mmCIF file of C-alpha atoms in Angstrom:
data_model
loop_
_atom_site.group_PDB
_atom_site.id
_atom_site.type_symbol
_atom_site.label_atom_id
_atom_site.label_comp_id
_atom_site.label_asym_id
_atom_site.label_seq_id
_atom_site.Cartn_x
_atom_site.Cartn_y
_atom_site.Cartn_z
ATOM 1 C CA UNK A 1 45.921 5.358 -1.729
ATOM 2 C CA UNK A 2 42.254 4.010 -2.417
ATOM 3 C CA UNK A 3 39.261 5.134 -3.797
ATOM 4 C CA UNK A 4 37.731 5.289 -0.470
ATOM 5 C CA UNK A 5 40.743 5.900 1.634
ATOM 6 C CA UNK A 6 42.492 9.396 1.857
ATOM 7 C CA UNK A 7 46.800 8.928 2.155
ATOM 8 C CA UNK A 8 46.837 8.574 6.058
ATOM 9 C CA UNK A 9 43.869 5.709 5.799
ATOM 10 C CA UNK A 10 41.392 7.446 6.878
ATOM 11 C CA UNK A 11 37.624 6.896 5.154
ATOM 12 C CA UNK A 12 36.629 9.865 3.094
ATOM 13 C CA UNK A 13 34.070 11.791 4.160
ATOM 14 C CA UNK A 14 32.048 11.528 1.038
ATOM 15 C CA UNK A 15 31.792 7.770 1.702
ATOM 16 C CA UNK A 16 30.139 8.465 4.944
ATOM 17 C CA UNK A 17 27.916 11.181 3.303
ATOM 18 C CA UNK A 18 26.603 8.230 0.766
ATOM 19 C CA UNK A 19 25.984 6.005 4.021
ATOM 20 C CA UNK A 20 24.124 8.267 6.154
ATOM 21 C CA UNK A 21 21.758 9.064 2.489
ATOM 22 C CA UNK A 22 21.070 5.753 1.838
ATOM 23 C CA UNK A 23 21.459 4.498 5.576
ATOM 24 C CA UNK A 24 18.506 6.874 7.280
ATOM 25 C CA UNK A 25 15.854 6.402 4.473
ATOM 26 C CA UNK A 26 16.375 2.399 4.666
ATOM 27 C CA UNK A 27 15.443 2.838 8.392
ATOM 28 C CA UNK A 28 12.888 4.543 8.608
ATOM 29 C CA UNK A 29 10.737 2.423 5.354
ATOM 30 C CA UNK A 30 11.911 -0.985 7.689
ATOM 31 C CA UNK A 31 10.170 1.485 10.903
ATOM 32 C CA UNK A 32 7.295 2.373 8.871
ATOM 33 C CA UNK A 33 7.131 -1.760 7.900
ATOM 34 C CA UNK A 34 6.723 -2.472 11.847
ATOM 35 C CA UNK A 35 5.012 0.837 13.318
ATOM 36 C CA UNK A 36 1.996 1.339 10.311
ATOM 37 C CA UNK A 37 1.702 -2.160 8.252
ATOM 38 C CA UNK A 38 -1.327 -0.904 6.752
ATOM 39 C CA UNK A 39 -0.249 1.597 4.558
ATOM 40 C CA UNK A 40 1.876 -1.300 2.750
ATOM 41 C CA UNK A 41 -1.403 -3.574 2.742
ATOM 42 C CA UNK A 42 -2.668 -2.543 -0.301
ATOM 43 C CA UNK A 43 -2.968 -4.952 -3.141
ATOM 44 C CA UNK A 44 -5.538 -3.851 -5.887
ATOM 45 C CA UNK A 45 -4.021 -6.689 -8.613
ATOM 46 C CA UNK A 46 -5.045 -9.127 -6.225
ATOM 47 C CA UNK A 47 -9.005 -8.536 -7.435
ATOM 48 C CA UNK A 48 -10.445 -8.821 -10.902
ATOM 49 C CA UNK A 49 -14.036 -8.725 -11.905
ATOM 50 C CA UNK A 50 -14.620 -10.749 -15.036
ATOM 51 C CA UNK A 51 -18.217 -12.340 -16.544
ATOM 52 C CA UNK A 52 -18.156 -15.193 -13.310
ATOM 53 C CA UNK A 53 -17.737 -12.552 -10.471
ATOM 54 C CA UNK A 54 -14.765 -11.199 -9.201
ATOM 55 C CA UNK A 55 -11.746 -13.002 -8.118
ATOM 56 C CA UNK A 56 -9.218 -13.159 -5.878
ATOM 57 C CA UNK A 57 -6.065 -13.996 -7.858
ATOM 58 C CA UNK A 58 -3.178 -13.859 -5.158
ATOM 59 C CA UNK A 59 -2.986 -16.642 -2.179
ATOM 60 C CA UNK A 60 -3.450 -14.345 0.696
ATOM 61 C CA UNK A 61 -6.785 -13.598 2.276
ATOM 62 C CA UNK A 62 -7.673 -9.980 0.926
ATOM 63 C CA UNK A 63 -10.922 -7.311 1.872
ATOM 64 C CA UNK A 64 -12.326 -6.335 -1.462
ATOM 65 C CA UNK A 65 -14.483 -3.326 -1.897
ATOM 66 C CA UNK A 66 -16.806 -2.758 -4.623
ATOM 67 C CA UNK A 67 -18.055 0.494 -5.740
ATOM 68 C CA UNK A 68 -20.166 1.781 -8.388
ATOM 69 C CA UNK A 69 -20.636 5.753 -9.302
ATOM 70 C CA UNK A 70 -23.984 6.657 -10.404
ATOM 71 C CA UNK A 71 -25.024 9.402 -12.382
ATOM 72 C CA UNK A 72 -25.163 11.919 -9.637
ATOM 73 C CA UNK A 73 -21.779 11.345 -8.348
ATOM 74 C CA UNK A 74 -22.875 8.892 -5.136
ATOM 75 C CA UNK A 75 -20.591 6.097 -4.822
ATOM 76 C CA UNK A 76 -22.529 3.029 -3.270
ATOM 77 C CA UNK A 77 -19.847 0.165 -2.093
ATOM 78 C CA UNK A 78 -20.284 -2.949 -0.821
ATOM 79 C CA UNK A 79 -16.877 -4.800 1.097
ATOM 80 C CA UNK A 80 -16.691 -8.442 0.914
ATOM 81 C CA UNK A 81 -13.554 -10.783 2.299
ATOM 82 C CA UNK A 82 -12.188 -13.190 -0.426
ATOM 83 C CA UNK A 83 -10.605 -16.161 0.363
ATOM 84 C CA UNK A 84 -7.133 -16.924 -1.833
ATOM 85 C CA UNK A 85 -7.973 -18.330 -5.546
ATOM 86 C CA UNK A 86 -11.884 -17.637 -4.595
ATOM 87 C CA UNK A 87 -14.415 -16.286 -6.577
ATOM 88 C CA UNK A 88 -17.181 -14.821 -5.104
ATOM 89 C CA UNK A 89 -20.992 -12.804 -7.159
ATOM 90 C CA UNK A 90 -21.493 -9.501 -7.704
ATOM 91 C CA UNK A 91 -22.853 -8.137 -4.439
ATOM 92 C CA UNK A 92 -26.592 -7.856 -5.335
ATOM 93 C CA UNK A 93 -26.675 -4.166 -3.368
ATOM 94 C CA UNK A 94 -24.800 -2.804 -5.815
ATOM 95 C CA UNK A 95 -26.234 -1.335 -9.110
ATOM 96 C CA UNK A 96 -25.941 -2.074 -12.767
ATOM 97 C CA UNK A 97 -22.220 0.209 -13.838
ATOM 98 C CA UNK A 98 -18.692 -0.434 -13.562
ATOM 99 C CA UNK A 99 -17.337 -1.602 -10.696
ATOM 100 C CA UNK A 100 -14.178 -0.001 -9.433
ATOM 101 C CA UNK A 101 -12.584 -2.665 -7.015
ATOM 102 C CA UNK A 102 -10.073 -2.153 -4.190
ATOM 103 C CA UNK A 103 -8.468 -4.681 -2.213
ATOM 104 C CA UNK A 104 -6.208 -5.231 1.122
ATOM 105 C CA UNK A 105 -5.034 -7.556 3.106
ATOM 106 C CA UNK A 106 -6.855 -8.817 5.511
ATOM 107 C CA UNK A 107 -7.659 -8.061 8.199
ATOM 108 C CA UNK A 108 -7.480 -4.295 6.855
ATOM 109 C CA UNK A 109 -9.984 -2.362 5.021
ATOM 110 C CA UNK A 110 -9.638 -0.214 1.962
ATOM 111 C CA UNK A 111 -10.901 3.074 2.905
ATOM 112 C CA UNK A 112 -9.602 6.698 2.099
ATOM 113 C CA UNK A 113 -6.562 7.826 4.332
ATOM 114 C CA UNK A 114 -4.203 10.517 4.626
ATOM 115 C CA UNK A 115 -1.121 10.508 2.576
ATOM 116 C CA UNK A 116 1.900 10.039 4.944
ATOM 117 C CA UNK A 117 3.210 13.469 2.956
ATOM 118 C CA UNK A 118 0.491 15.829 2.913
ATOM 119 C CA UNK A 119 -1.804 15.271 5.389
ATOM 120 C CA UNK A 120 -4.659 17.444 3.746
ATOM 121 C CA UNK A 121 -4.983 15.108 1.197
ATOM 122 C CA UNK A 122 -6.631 11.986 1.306
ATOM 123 C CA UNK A 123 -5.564 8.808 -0.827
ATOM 124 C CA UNK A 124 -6.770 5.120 -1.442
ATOM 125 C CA UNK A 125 -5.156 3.120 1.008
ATOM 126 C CA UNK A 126 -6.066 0.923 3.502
ATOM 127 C CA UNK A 127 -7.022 1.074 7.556
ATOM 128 C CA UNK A 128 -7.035 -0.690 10.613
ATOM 129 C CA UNK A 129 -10.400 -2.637 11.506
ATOM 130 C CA UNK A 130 -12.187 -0.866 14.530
#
């Protein structure tokens, strides 16, 4: 008689419990994967602004957006696609502040989206291009 096994050789049914927890959530992130790519397209430590512009650090292709907050609570951005390794100015539309940079994949865009578990609430992610 095994762990897993009851005395006739059948499977226990808390082994098949344990499968069908871990089974149906691996399924549906591999579904998710396939059916909405762009909410795993984010990639915000691909982009870093330094005293020679900002730079794309990772080897893909990524759609960096650049926003500064000014005193009144306005956000002006400015989006910009950065090849891999590439470093590319400050976009001259954008004010003097910190910048607070977002990046995807391209050919995505970072934008605010819903969040896949409250869809009241909107998050940084990324979108499809129109």
């Amino acid at each position: 008689m095994g762990v897993f096994t009851t005395r006739r050789g059948r499977v226990r049914i808390w082994v098949y419990a344990l499968a069908f927890l871990v089974l149906v959530p691996m399924c549906g992130l591999v579904a998710a994967m396939f059916i909405q790519p762009e909410r795993f397209a984010r990639d915000d430590g691909c982009v870093t602004a330094g005293d020679d512009g900002i730079t794309n650090q990772c080897s893909r292709t990524v759609v960096m957006e650049a926003c500064v907050s000014g005193d009144d609570g306005i956000r002006e951005c400015a989006r910009q696609e950065i090849e891999g390794g590439a470093t590319i100015e400050r976009p001259a539309s954008l004010p003097a502040g910190d910048l607070q940079l977002a990046a995807c994949h391209a050919p995505y865009l970072p934008a605010k989206v819903t969040s896949p578990l409250n869809l009241s609430l909107l998050i940084d992610g990324c979108r499809k291009p129109e």
